[in-house]
XYZ file of C-alpha atoms in Angstrom:
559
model
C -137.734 -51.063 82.189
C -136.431 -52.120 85.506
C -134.075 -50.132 87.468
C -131.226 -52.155 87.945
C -130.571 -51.493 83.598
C -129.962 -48.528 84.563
C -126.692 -49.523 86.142
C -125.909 -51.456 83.164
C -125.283 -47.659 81.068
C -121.818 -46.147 82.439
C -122.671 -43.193 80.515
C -125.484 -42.027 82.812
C -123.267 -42.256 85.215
C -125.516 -43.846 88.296
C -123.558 -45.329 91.261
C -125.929 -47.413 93.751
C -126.170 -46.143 97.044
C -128.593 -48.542 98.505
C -131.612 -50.132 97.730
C -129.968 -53.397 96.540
C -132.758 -55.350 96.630
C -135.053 -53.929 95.408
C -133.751 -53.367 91.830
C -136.466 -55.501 90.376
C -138.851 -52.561 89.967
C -140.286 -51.021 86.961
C -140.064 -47.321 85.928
C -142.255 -46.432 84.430
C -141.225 -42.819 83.819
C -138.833 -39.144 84.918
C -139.476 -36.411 87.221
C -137.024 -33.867 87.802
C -137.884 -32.207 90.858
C -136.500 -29.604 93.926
C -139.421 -28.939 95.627
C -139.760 -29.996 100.002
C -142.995 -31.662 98.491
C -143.651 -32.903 95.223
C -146.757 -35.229 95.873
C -148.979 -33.563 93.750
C -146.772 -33.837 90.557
C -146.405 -37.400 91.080
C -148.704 -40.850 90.092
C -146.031 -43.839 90.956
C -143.408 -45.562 89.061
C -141.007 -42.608 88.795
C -137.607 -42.254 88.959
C -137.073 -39.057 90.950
C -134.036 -36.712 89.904
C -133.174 -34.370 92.370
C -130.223 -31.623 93.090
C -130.943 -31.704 96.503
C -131.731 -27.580 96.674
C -134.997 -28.859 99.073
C -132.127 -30.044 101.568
C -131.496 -27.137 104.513
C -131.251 -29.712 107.575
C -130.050 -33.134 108.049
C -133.872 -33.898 108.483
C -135.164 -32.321 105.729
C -134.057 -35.665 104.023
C -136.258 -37.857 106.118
C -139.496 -35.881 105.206
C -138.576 -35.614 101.372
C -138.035 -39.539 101.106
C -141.455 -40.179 102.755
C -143.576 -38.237 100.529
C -141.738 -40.515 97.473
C -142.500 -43.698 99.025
C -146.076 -42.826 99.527
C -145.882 -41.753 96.123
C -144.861 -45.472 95.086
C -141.921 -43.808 93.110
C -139.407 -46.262 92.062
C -136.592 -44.706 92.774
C -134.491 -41.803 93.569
C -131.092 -40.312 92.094
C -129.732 -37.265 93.706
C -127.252 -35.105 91.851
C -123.719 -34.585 93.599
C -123.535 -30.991 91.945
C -124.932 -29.341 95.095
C -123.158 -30.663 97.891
C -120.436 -32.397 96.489
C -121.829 -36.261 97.626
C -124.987 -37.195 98.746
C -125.346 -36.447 102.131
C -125.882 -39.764 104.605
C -128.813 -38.829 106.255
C -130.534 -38.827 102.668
C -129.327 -42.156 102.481
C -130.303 -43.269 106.161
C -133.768 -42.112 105.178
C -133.962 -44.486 102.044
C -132.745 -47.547 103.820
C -136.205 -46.880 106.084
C -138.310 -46.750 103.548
C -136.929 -49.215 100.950
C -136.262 -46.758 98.630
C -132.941 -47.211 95.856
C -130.946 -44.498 95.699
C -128.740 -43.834 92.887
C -126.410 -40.808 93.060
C -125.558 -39.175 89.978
C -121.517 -37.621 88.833
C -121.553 -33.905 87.952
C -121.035 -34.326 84.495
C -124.154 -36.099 83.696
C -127.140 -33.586 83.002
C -130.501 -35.045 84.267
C -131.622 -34.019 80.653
C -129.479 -37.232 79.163
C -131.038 -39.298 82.041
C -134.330 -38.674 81.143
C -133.997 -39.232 77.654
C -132.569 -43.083 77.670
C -135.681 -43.396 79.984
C -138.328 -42.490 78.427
C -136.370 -44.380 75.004
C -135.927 -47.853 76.966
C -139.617 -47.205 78.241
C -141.208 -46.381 75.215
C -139.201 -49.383 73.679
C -140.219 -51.989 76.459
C -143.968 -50.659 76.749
C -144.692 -50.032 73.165
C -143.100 -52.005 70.724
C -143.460 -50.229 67.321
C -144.306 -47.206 69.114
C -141.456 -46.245 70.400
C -139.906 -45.751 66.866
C -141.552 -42.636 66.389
C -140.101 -41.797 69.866
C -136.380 -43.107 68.750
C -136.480 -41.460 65.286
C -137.623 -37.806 66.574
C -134.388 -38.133 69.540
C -132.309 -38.855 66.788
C -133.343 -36.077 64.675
C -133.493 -33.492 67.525
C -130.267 -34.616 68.498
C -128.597 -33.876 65.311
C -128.968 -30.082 65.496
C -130.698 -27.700 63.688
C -131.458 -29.203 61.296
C -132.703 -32.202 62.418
C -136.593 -30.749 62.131
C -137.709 -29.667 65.489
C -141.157 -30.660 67.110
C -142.718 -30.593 63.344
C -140.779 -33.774 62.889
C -142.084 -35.701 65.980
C -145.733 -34.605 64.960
C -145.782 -35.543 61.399
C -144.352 -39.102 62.726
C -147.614 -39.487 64.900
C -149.877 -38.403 62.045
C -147.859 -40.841 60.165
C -147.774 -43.845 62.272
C -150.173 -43.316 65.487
C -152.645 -41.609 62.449
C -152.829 -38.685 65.695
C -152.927 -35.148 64.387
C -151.349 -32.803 67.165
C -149.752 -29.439 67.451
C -147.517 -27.723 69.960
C -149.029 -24.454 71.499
C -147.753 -21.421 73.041
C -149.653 -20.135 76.197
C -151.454 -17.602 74.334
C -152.206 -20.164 71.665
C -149.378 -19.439 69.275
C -149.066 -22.275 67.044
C -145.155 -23.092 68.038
C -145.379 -26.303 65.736
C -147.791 -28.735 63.692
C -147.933 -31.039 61.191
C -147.040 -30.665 57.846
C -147.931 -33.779 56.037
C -150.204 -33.412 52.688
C -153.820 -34.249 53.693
C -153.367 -33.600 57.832
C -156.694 -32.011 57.554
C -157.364 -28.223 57.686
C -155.431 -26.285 59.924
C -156.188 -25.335 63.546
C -157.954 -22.066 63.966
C -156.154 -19.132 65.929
C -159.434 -19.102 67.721
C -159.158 -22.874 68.880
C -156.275 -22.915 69.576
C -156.689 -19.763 71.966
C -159.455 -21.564 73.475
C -157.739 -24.577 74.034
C -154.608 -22.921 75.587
C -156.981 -20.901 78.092
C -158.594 -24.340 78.346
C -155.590 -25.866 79.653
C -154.404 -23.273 81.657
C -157.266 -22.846 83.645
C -157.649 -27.032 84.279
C -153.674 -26.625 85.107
C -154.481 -24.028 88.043
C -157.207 -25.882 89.283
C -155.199 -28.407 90.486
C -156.646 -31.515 87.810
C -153.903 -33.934 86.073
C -153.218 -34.129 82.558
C -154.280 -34.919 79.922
C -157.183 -32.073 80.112
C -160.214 -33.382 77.244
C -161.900 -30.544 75.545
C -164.502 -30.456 73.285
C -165.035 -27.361 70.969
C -167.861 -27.208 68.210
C -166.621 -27.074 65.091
C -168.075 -26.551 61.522
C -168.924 -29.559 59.802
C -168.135 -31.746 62.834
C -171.444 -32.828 64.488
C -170.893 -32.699 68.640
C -167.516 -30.987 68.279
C -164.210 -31.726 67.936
C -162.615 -33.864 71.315
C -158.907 -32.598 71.913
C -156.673 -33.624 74.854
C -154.000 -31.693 76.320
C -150.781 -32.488 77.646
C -148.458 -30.847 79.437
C -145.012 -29.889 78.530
C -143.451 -29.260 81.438
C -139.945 -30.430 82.469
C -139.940 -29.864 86.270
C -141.826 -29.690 89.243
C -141.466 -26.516 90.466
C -144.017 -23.980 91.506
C -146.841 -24.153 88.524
C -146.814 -20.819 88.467
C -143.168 -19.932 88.015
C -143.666 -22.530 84.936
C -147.211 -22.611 83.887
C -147.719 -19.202 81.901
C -144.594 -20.053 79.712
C -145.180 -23.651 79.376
C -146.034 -25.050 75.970
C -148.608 -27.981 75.482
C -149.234 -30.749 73.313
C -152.946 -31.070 71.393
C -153.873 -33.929 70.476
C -157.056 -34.441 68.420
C -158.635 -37.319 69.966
C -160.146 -38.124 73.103
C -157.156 -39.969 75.359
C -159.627 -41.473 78.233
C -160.203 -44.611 76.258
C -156.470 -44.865 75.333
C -154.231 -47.671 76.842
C -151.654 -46.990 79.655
C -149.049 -47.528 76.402
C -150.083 -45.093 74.253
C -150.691 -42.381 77.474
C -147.419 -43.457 78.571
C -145.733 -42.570 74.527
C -147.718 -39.375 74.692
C -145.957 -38.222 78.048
C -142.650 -39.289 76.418
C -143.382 -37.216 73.823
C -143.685 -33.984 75.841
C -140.732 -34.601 77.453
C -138.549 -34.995 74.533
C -140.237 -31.861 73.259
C -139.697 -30.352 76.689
C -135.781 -30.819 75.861
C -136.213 -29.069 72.115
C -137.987 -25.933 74.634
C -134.630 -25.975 76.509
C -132.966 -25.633 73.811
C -134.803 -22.774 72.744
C -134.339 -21.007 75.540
C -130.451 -21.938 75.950
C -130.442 -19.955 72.853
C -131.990 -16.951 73.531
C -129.165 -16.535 75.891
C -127.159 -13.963 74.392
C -130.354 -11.606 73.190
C -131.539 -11.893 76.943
C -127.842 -9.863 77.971
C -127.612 -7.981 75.535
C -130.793 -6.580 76.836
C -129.418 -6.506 80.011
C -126.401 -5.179 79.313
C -128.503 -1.862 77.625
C -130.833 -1.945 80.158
C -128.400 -1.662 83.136
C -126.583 1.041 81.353
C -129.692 3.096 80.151
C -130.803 3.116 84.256
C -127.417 3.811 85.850
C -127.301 7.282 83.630
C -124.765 6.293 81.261
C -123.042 7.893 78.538
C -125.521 8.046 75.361
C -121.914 7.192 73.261
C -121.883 4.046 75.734
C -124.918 2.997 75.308
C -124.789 3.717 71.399
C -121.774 1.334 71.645
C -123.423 -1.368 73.027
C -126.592 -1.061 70.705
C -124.441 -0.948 67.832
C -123.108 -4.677 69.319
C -126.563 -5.799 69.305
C -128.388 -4.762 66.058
C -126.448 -6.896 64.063
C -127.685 -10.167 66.767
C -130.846 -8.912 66.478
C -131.384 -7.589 63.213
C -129.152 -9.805 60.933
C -128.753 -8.920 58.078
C -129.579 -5.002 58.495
C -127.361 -2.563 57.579
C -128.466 0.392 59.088
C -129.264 1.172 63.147
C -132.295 0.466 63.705
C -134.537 2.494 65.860
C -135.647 1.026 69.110
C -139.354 0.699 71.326
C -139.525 -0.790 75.230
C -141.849 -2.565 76.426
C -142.566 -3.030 80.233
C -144.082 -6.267 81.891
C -144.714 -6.847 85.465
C -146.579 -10.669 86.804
C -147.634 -10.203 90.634
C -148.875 -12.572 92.573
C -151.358 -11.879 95.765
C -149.786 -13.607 98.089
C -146.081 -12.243 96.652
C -144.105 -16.105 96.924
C -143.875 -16.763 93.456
C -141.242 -14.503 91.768
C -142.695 -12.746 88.829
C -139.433 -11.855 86.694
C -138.704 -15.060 85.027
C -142.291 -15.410 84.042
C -143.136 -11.594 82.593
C -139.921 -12.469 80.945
C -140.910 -15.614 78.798
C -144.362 -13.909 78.460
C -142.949 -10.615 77.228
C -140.839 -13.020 74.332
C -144.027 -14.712 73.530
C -146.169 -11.627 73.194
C -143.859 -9.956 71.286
C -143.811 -12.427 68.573
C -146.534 -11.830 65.532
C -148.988 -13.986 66.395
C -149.261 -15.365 62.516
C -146.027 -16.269 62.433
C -145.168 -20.372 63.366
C -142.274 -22.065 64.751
C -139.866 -22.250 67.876
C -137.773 -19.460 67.019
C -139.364 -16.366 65.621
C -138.257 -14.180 68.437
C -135.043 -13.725 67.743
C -135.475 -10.463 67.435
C -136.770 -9.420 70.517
C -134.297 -8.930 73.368
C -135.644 -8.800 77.245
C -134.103 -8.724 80.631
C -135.949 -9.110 83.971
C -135.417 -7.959 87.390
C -137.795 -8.465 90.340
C -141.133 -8.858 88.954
C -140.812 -6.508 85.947
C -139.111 -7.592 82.591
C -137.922 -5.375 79.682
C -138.315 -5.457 76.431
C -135.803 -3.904 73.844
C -137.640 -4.030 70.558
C -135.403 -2.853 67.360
C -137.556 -1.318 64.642
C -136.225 -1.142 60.933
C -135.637 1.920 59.663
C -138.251 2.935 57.260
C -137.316 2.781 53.910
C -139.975 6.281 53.351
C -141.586 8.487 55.657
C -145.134 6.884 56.913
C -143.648 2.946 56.322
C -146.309 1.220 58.164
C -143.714 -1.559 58.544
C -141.723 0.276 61.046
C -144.765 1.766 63.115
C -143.814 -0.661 66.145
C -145.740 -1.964 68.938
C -149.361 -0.951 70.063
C -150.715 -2.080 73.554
C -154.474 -2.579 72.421
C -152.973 -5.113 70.125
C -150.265 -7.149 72.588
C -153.411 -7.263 74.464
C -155.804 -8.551 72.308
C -153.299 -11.203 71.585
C -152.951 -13.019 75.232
C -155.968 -11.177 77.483
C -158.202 -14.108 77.430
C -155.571 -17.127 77.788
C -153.754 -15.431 80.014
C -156.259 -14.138 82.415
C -157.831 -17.598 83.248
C -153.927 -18.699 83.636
C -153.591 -15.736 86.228
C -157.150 -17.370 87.859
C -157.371 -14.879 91.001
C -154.873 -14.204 92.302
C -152.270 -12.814 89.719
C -152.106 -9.670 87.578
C -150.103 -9.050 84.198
C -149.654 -5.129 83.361
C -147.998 -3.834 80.000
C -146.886 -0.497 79.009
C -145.176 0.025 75.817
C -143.252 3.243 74.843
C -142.595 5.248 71.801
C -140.284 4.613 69.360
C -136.674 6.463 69.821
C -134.400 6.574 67.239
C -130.907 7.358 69.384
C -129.447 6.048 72.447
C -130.102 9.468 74.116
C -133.800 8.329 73.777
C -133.742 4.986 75.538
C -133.711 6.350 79.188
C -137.300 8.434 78.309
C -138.863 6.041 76.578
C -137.896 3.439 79.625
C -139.724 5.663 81.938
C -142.655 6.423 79.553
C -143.499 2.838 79.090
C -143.272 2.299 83.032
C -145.297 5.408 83.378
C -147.629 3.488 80.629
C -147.797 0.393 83.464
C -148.553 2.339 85.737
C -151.607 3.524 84.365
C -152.658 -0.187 82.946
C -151.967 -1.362 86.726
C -154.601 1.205 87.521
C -157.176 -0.664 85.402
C -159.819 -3.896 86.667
C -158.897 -7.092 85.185
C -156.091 -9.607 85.188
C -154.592 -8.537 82.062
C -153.975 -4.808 81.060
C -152.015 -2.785 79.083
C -151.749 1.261 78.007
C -149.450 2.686 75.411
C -147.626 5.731 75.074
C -150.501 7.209 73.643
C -152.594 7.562 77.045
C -149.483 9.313 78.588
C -149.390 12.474 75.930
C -151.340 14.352 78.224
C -149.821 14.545 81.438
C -146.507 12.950 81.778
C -144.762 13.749 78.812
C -146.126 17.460 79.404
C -144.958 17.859 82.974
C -141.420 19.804 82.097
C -143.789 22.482 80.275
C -146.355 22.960 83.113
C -145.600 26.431 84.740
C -143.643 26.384 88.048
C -146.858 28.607 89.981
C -149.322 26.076 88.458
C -147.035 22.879 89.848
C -146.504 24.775 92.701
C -150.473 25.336 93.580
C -151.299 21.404 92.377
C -149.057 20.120 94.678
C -149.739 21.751 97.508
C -153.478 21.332 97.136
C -152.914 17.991 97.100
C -149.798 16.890 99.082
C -149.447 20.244 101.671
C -152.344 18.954 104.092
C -150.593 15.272 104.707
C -147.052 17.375 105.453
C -148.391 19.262 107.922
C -150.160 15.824 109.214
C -146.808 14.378 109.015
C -144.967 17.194 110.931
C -147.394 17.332 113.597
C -148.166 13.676 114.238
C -145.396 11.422 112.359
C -147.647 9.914 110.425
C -145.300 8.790 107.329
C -148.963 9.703 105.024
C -146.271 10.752 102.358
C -144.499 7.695 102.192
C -147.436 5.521 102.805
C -149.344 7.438 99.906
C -145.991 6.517 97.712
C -145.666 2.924 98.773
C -149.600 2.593 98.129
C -149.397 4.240 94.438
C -145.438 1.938 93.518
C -147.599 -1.294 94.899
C -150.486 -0.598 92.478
C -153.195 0.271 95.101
C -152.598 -3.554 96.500
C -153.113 -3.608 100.082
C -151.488 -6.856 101.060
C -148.191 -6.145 98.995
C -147.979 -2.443 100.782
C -148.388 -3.673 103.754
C -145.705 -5.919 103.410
C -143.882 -3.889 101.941
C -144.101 -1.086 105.168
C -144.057 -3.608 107.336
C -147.441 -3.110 108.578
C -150.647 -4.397 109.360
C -153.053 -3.989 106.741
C -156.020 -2.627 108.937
C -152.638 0.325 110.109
C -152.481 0.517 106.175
C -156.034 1.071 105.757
C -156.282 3.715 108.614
C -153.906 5.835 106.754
C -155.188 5.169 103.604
C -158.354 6.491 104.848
C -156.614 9.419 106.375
C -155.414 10.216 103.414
C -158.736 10.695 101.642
C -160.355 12.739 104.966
C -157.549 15.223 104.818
C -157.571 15.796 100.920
C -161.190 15.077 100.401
C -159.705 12.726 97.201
C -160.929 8.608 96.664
C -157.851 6.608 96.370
C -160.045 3.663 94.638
C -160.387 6.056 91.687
C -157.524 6.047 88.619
C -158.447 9.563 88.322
C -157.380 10.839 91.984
C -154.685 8.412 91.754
C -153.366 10.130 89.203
C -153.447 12.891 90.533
C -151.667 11.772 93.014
C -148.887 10.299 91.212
C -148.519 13.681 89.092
C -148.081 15.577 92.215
C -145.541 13.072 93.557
C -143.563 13.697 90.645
C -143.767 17.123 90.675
C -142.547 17.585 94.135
């Protein structure tokens, strides 16, 4: 399509801002995008949607428009949400460079945008094609019940004869076919592998599609898939990528034409909007966990917090008539270099992991309820009564098995240089028990964070033996562990100000990470180092052992 059609739709509510002249060219697809530089997300041909958050100085505007005219972009609209108008250096800067500039009335999402795009594309570009686009907007767009992405898959088994499935990060089958004869399902064990598949092409930097090839039974060489993307903005690929769905296609798309590559991508984005919606409804579970969660760490009233709970079992357990009793589960994503907020992310991932992993579709979690703050995110997990004493059904959660579920996905998402550490709690069967089991499954993380490897996770289990035992350990026998342990850095501390106490605290909360300590003590990590090793000469212990570490920790909290 050209761009000057797009003027030619008052509902998308475009107003030219310059750029007259050049209205001739062709777009050939959407990017929605706030980051100072989004080079790397883009090939040419876009139109650029932007809120203008990159914006802090007037000539901010001039670098931002240079990067999309060596990007060969074909054109820019900038939302007047953030500002109020688009600011006139931004269009200064695409006068220079040729560039039209569109700006865009508050009332218009960039979601209804990017649909009519990608339809008039798909309709210019490829012809009887795009009806399998048109037909799955339609249905989308009709609620509910319109299907969801099984609809849009079946239609490209049905006309494109492509057989494709949505996929989870861990591998979760979100959606797939369902026509008679598609063929025999994907494995979970595919589709595991081709999730860590794409993540780990994703972090390396290389464009999609990604082509794997996995042997298969019965299929001489292997079975050629291709991934794609679903990903509906540019921001950092790590604030995105580990809760990111993708698109498998069963065929190899290097030979395809730019029209069918160019459906495909259409396709992800339309099933980028269906993810959206997913998430815009998980809305009200996410504060009613943090609603709970807020009161269960600011000491409330048990009766207050039993008041609230009693507001969400029937959003999260519809249908149940009794209270159901309740497990948390702790999350934290940290990244080595500490830019990338790790909240949002342990959030989706905590909803995803949380999910049996047999069970299919967009929406199984809506019983699972989690809040995030920082880099941790908090799971409130009802569990139905059991009907008799020993009901297997309402056992809850074990961390050996969340694990097993997303470990090797996961960790080649997290390449080197993130972490993902679970703890998971007991079940509780009162409000008076959330606050314990809150602390017992951060105590759990704790421990996991202790352990090699990108993804870990420990369970209530490995905490019977010390934590939950501490208010039973004598007072003489606390008294003589601690100050075996803790008495010699004091007296360091009195004699020399030192801070070994609070370095040895900040060192054990950061998870034995030198770079995020040292941040976070605002020192240099060779200072950090010197008192780390300190530490060790006065007390004889190895802080690069989990066993003195705990030991350490224990005699923290006995203090």
């Amino acid at each position: 399509m050209r761009l000057r059609a797009l003027l030619d739709t008052p509902s998308l509510g475009l107003r030219l801002l310059g750029g007259e002249d050049e209205l001739d060219r062709t777009v050939r697809g959407v990017m929605t995008t706030d980051l100072r530089d989004p080079s790397r997300y883009l090939s040419g041909g876009e139109l650029v949607l932007t809120g203008l958050a990159w914006r802090r100085a007037p000539e901010d505007s001039e670098r931002f428009v240079r990067i999309l005219a060596a990007a060969g972009v074909a054109g820019l609209a900038a939302g007047e949400a953030e500002l109020g108008s688009v600011p006139d250096d931004l269009v200064a800067a695409c006068v220079r460079h040729r560039l039209p500039l569109f700006s865009v009335v508050e009332d218009v999402s960039f979601a209804s945008i990017t649909e009519h795009v990608v339809r008039q594309v798909s309709s210019e570009r490829a012809g009887d094609l795009a009806a399998v686009v048109d037909r799955h907007r339609r249905l989308m767009t009709s609620g509910p019940t319109g299907g969801g992405p099984e609809v849009v898959l079946d239609l490209l088994g049905s006309d494109l004869d492509l057989r494709a499935w949505v996929l989870s990060p861990t591998g979760r089958q979100i959606a797939g076919s369902t026509l008679a004869g598609a063929g025999p399902e994907l494995s979970a064990g595919t589709a595991a592998r081709l999730a860590g598949e794409h993540l780990a092409a994703a972090r390396s930097g290389r464009r999609g599609p990604h082509r794997v090839t996995i042997e298969a039974a019965g299929a001489p060489g292997g079975a050629t898939f291709s991934l794609f993307p679903i990903r509906h903005d540019g921001r950092d690929l790590r604030q995105t990528l580990l809760s990111d769905w993708l698109l498998a296609v069963e065929a190899d798309a290097g030979d395809w034409p730019e029209e069918r590559l160019d459906l495909l991508h259409g396709v992800t984005q339309l099933i980028a909007v269906e993810r959206d919606r997913r998430d815009a409804a998980r809305t009200v579970r996410r504060r009613l966990a943090q609603e709970v969660l807020e009161l269960v760490q600011t000491g409330a009233p048990p009766a207050e917090i039993a008041a609230r709970l009693r507001v969400a079992a029937p959003v999260l357990l519809p249908g149940l008539g009794t209270a159901p009793h309740w497990q948390i589960v702790v999350a934290r994503v940290e990244w080595e270099d500490g830019d990338a907020p790790g909240g949002p992310v342990a959030q989706s991932l905590l909803e995803e992991m949380l999910v049996d992993p047999g069970t299919f579709g967009p929406e199984p979690s809506d019983r699972i309820a989690v809040a995030h703050t920082g880099d941790e995110a908090v799971a409130l997990v009802p569990l139905p009564v059991p009907d008799e004493p020993g009901d297997a059904s309402a056992a809850g959660l074990h961390a050996d098995e969340l694990l097993s579920v997303v470990q090797e996905p996961l960790g080649r998402g997290l390449a080197d240089d993130g972490r993902l550490t679970v703890g998971v709690s007991a079940s509780v069967h009162s409000a008076e028990g959330l606050r314990g089991a809150l602390e017992e499954a951060r105590h759990a993380r704790r421990v996991a964070a202790a352990r090699p490897g990108r993804v870990c996770a420990a369970g209530h289990e490995e905490l019977a033996s010390h934590v939950l035992l501490l208010p039973f350990v004598p007072d003489d026998v606390r008294r003589a562990f601690t100050a075996r342990l803790l008495d010699p850095l004091r007296d360091y501390d009195r004699r020399h100000r030192a801070e070994l106490i609070p370095t040895l605290e900040a060192f054990l909360d950061c998870d034995g990470s030198w770079t995020r300590c040292a941040t976070r003590l605002h020192l240099h990590v060779n200072t950090l180092r010197y008192r780390v090793g300190r530490i060790e000469q006065l007390t004889g212990r190895d802080l690069a052992r989990l066993e003195d570490k705990l030991d350490f920790f224990l005699a923290l909290r006995m203090s």
